[in-house]
C-alpha positions as semicolon CSV with decimal commas, in nm:
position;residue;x (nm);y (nm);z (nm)
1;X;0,362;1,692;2,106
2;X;0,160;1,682;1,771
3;X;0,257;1,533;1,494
4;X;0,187;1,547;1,112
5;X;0,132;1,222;0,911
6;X;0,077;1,233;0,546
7;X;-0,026;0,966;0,314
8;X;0,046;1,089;-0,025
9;X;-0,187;0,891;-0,314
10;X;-0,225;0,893;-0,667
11;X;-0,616;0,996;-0,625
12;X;-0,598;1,208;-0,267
13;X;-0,333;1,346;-0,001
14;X;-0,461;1,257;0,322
15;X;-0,353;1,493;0,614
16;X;-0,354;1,426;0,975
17;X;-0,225;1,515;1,287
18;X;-0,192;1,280;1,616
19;X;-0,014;1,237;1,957
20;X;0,275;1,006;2,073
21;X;-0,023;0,791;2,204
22;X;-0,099;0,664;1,850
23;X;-0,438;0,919;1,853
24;X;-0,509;1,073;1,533
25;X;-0,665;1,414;1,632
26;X;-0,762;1,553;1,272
27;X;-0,803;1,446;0,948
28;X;-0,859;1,632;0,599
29;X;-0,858;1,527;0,229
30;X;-0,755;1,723;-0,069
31;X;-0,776;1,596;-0,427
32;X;-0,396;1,520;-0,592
33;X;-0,341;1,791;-0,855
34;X;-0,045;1,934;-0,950
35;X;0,265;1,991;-0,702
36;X;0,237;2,344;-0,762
37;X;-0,108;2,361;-0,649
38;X;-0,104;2,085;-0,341
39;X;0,244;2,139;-0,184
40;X;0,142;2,478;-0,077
41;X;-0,185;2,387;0,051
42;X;-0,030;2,044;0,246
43;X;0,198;2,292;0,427
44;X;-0,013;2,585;0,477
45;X;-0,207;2,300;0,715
46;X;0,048;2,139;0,857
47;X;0,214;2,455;0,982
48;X;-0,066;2,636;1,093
49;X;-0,140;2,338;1,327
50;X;0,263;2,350;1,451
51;X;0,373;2,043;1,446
52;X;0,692;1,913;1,570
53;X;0,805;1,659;1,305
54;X;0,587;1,501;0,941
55;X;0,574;1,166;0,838
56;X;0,480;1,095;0,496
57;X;0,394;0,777;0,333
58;X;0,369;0,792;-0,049
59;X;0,347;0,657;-0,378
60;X;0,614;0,595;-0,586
61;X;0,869;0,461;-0,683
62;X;1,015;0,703;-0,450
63;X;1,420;0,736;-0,418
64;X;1,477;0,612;-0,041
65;X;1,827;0,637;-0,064
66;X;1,950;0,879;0,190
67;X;2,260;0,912;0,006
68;X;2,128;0,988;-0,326
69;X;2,064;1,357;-0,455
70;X;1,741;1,325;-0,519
71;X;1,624;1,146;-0,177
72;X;1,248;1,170;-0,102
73;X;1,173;1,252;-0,443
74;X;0,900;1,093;-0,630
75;X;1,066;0,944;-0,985
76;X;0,910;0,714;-1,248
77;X;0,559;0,724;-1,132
78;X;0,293;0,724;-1,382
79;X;0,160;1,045;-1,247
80;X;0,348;1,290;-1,500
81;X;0,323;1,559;-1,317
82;X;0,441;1,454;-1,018
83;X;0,760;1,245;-1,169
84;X;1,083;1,390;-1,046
85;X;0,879;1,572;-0,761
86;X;1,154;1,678;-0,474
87;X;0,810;1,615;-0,234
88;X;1,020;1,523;0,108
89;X;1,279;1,818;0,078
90;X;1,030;2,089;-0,075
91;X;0,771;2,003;0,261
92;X;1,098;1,963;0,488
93;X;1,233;2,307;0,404
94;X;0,887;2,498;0,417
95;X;0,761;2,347;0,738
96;X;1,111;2,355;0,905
97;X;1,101;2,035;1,097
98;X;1,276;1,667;1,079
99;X;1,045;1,502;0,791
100;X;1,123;1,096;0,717
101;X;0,971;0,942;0,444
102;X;0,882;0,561;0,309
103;X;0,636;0,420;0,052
104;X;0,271;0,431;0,131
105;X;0,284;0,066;0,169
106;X;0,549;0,085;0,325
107;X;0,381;0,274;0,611
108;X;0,067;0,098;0,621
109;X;0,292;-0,245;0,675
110;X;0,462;-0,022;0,970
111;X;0,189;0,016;1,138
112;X;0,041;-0,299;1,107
113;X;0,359;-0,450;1,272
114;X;0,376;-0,234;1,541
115;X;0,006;-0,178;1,624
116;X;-0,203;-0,387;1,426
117;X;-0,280;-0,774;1,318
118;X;0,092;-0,835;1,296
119;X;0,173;-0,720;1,592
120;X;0,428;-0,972;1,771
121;X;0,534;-1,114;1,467
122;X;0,838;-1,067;1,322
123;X;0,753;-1,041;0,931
124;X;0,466;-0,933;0,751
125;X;0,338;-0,834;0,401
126;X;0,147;-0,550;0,362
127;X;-0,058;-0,517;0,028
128;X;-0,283;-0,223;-0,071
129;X;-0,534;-0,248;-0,384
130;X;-0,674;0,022;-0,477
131;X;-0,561;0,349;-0,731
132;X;-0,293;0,105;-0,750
133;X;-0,134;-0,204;-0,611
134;X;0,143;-0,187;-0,410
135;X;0,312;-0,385;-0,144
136;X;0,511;-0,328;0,216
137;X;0,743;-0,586;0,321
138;X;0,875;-0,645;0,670
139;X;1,140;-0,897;0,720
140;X;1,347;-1,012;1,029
141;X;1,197;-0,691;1,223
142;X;1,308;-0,449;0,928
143;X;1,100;-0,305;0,671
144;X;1,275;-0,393;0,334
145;X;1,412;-0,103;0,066
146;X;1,729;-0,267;-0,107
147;X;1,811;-0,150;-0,404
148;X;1,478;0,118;-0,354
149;X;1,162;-0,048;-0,242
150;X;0,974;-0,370;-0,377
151;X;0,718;-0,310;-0,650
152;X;0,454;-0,565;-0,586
153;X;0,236;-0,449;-0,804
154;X;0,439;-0,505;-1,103
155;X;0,559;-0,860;-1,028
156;X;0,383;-1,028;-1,376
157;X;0,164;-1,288;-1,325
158;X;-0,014;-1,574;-1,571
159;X;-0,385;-1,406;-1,732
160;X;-0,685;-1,570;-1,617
161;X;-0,824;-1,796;-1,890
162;X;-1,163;-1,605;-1,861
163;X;-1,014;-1,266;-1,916
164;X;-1,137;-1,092;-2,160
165;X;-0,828;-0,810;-2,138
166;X;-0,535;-1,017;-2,047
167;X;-0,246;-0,795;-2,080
168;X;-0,401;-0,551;-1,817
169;X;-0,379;-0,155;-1,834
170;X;-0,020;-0,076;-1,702
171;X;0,146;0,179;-1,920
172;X;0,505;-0,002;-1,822
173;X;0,408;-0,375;-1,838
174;X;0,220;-0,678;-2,008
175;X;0,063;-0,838;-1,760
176;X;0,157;-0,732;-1,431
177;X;-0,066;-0,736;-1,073
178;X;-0,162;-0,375;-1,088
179;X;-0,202;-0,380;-1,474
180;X;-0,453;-0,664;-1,420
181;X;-0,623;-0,615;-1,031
182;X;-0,631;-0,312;-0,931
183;X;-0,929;-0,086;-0,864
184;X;-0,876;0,104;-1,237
185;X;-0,806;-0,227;-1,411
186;X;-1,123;-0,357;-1,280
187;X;-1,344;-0,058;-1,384
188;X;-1,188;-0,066;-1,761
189;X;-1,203;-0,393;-1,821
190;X;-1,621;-0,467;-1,706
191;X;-1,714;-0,073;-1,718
192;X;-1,798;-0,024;-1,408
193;X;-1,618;0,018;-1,069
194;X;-1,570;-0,229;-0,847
195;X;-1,800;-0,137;-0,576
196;X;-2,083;-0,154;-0,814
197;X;-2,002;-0,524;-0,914
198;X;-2,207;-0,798;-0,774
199;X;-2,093;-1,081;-0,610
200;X;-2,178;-1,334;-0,833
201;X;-2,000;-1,152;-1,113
202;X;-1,741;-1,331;-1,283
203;X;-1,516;-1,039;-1,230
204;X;-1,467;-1,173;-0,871
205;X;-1,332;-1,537;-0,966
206;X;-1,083;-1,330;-1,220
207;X;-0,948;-1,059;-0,952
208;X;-0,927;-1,378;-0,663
209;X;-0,683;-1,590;-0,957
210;X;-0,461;-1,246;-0,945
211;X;-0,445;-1,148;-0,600
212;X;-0,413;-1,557;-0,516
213;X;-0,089;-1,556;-0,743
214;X;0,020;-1,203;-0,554
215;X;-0,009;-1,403;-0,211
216;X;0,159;-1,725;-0,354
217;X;0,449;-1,516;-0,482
218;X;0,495;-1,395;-0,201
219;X;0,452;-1,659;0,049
220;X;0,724;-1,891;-0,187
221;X;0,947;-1,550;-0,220
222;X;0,959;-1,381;0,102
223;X;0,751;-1,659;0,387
224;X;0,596;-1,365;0,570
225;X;0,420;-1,483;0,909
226;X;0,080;-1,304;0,779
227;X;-0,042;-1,143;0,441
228;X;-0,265;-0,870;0,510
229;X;-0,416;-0,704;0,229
230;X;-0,608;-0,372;0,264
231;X;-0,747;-0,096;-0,029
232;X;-1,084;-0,010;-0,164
233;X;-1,115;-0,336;-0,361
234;X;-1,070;-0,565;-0,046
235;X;-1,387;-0,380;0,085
236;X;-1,559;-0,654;-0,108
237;X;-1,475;-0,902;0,195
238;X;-1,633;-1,199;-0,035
239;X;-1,294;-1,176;-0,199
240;X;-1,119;-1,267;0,120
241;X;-1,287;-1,662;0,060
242;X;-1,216;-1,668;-0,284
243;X;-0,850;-1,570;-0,246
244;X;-0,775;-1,789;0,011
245;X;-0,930;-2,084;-0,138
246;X;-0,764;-2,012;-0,458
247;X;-0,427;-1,971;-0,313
248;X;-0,485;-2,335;-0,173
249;X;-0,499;-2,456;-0,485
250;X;-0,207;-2,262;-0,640
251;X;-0,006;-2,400;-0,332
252;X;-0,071;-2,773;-0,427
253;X;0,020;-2,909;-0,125
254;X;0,397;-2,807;-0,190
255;X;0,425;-2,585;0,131
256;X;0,238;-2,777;0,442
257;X;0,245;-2,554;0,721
258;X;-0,060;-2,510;0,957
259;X;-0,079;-2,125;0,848
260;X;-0,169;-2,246;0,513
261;X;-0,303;-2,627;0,537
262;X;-0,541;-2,516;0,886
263;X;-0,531;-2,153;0,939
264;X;-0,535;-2,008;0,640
265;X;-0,819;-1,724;0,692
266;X;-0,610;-1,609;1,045
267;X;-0,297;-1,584;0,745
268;X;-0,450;-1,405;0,405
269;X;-0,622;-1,105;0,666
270;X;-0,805;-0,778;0,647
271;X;-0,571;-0,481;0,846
272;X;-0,616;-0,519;1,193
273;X;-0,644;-0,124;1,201
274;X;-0,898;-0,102;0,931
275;X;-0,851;0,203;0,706
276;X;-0,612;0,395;0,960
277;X;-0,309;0,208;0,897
278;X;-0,136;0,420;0,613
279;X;-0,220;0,702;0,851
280;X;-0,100;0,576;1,183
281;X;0,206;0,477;0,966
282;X;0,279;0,779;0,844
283;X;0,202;0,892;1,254
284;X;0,486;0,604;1,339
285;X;0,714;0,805;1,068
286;X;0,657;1,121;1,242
287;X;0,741;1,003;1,566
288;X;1,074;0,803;1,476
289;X;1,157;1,109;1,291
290;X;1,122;1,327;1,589
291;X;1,367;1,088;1,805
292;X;1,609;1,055;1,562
C-alpha cells in the first residue's frame, strides 16, 4: 500500500509518499501560500498518486482534541492566513481516506522513537529550530498533547548579557526560545542568515546560552532519556559543542547522572534519521491511521 505523509511548515509543505516498509518513494515541495491556493494543489497530488490513508505533521498550535469542533484545525498561529484553517478535515473530505494528524514536532519525535536515535528508549525530546522552534515530547512510551500540545518554543528564557536584541522577535512574547533562537530571530538580529554566519561569530555563543536553557528546561521539567535537536540552524554542527558545554554549566552539578556528567554528546544529539524524520513521521501517521 502507499501512503501519503505531509509535513505542513510555515515556509514549505513537504509531500511524500512511502510504503509500510518505512521507504519514502517521492518527494515534492511547494511554497506555503494561502489555503486557498495550496490545499487544492496538496490534494490534487496526493490523489492522483491513490493513496490509502495521509499523515500530516504540522505547525501550529493545532487543536488535537478529537472531541473538539474544530479538530485538526490550525488556530493561533502567527501565519494569518492560515489561523482557523480546518486543514485535517478540508484534506480528509477531498482525498476520501482515514487522515490523523499531530504537530510537526510532534511527528519528527515519532519517528525518532520508533526508527531513529531514540529508538529503545522510552522518552525522548524532539526539538526543531528552524522557521520556528518547536518541540515533540515523548513520555512513558506516549507522545504528550494534554491540554493541546507543548509549546517549546515559547517557554521564556533569561537574555544573553551580550544580546544586543534581548526581548527577541515573537509577536506573542518578551523573551521566549523562538522569539530569541530561531532561524528568523537570528537573521534580524545580525542581518544575515544563519548559514552565512561564521563560526567564530559571537552570534554562536548567544544562540548556544538559548538552546542550552531549552535543553536544561527540559531535562529538570520532563528527564527525557535523549534530547535530539534537528532544523536548519543545527546544520551548524559547531553548535552541538557549544550547547552541550553550556548546558554543563547551567546544570551546576545539581543533576549527576552519567548522561549528563560522562555522556553528554551521546544525550544533546543530531536526529538519527537526518532530515527525514518529520517525513517518516508523518509516514508513521499514515500508517497508524490506516490500522485504526
Amino acid at each position: 500500500m502507499i501512503y501519503g505523509a505531509l509535513e505542513a511548515g510555515g515556509t514549505k509543505m513537504v509531500l511524500s509518499i512511502g510504503n509500510e516498509d518505512h521507504e519514502l518513494l517521492e518527494r515534492v515541495s511547494i511554497p506555503t501560500e494561502n489555503p486557498d491556493i495550496v490545499i487544492p494543489q496538496m490534494t490534487e497530488w496526493f490523489a492522483s498518486r491513490k493513496i490509502a490513508s495521509l499523515g500530516i505533521g504540522t505547525f501550529g498550535p493545532v487543536d488535537l482534541n478529537p472531541a473538539s469542533e474544530t479538530y485538526g484545525w490550525i488556530t493561533s498561529t502567527p501565519k494569518l492566513a492560515w489561523q482557523n484553517c480546518a486543514l485535517m478535515p478540508l484534506m480528509r473530505d477531498k482525498l476520501g481516506v482515514p487522515v490523523s494528524i499531530d504537530t510537526d514536532v510532534n511527528a519528527a519525535a515519532l519517528a525518532e522513537y520508533r526508527l531513529g536515535a531514540a529508538k529503545g528508549l522510552h522518552s525522548c525530546l524532539y526539538v526543531t529550530v528552524g522557521t520556528g522552534i518547536g518541540g515533540g515530547l515523548i513520555v512513558e512510551d506516549r507522545l504528550v498533547h494534554g491540554m493541546m500540545h507543548p509549546e517549546i518554543g515559547h517557554i521564556l528564557l533569561r537574555s544573553s548579557a551580550d544580546d544586543p536584541s534581548p526581548a527577541g522577535f515573537c509577536p506573542y512574547h518578551k523573551g521566549c526560545a523562538e522569539g530569541l533562537a530561531s532561524g528568523p530571530a537570528i537573521e534580524k538580529r545580525w542581518g544575515m542568515k544563519a548559514n552565512e554566519l561564521p563560526e567564530d561569530h559571537i552570534a554562536w555563543d548567544i544562540e548556544a546560552d538559548y538552546l542550552a536553557q531549552v535543553c536544561m528546561n527540559a531535562v529538570c521539567a520532563f528527564s527525557p532519556e535523549i534530547i535530539i535537536l534537528g532544523g536548519g540552524v543545527m546544520h551548524r554542527k559547531h553548535l552541538f559543542l557549544l550547547i552541550r558545554s553550556r548546558v554543563k554549566e547551567l546544570l551546576n552539578n545539581y543533576i549527576r547522572v552519567p548522561q549528563i556528567m560522562e555522556k553528554i554528546d551521546e544525550y544533546i544529539v543530531s536526529p538519527g534519521l537526518g532530515d527525514n524524520s518529520g517525513a517518516l513521521g508523518a509516514l508513521l501517521l499514515a500508517i497508524d491511521a490506516a490500522q485504526n
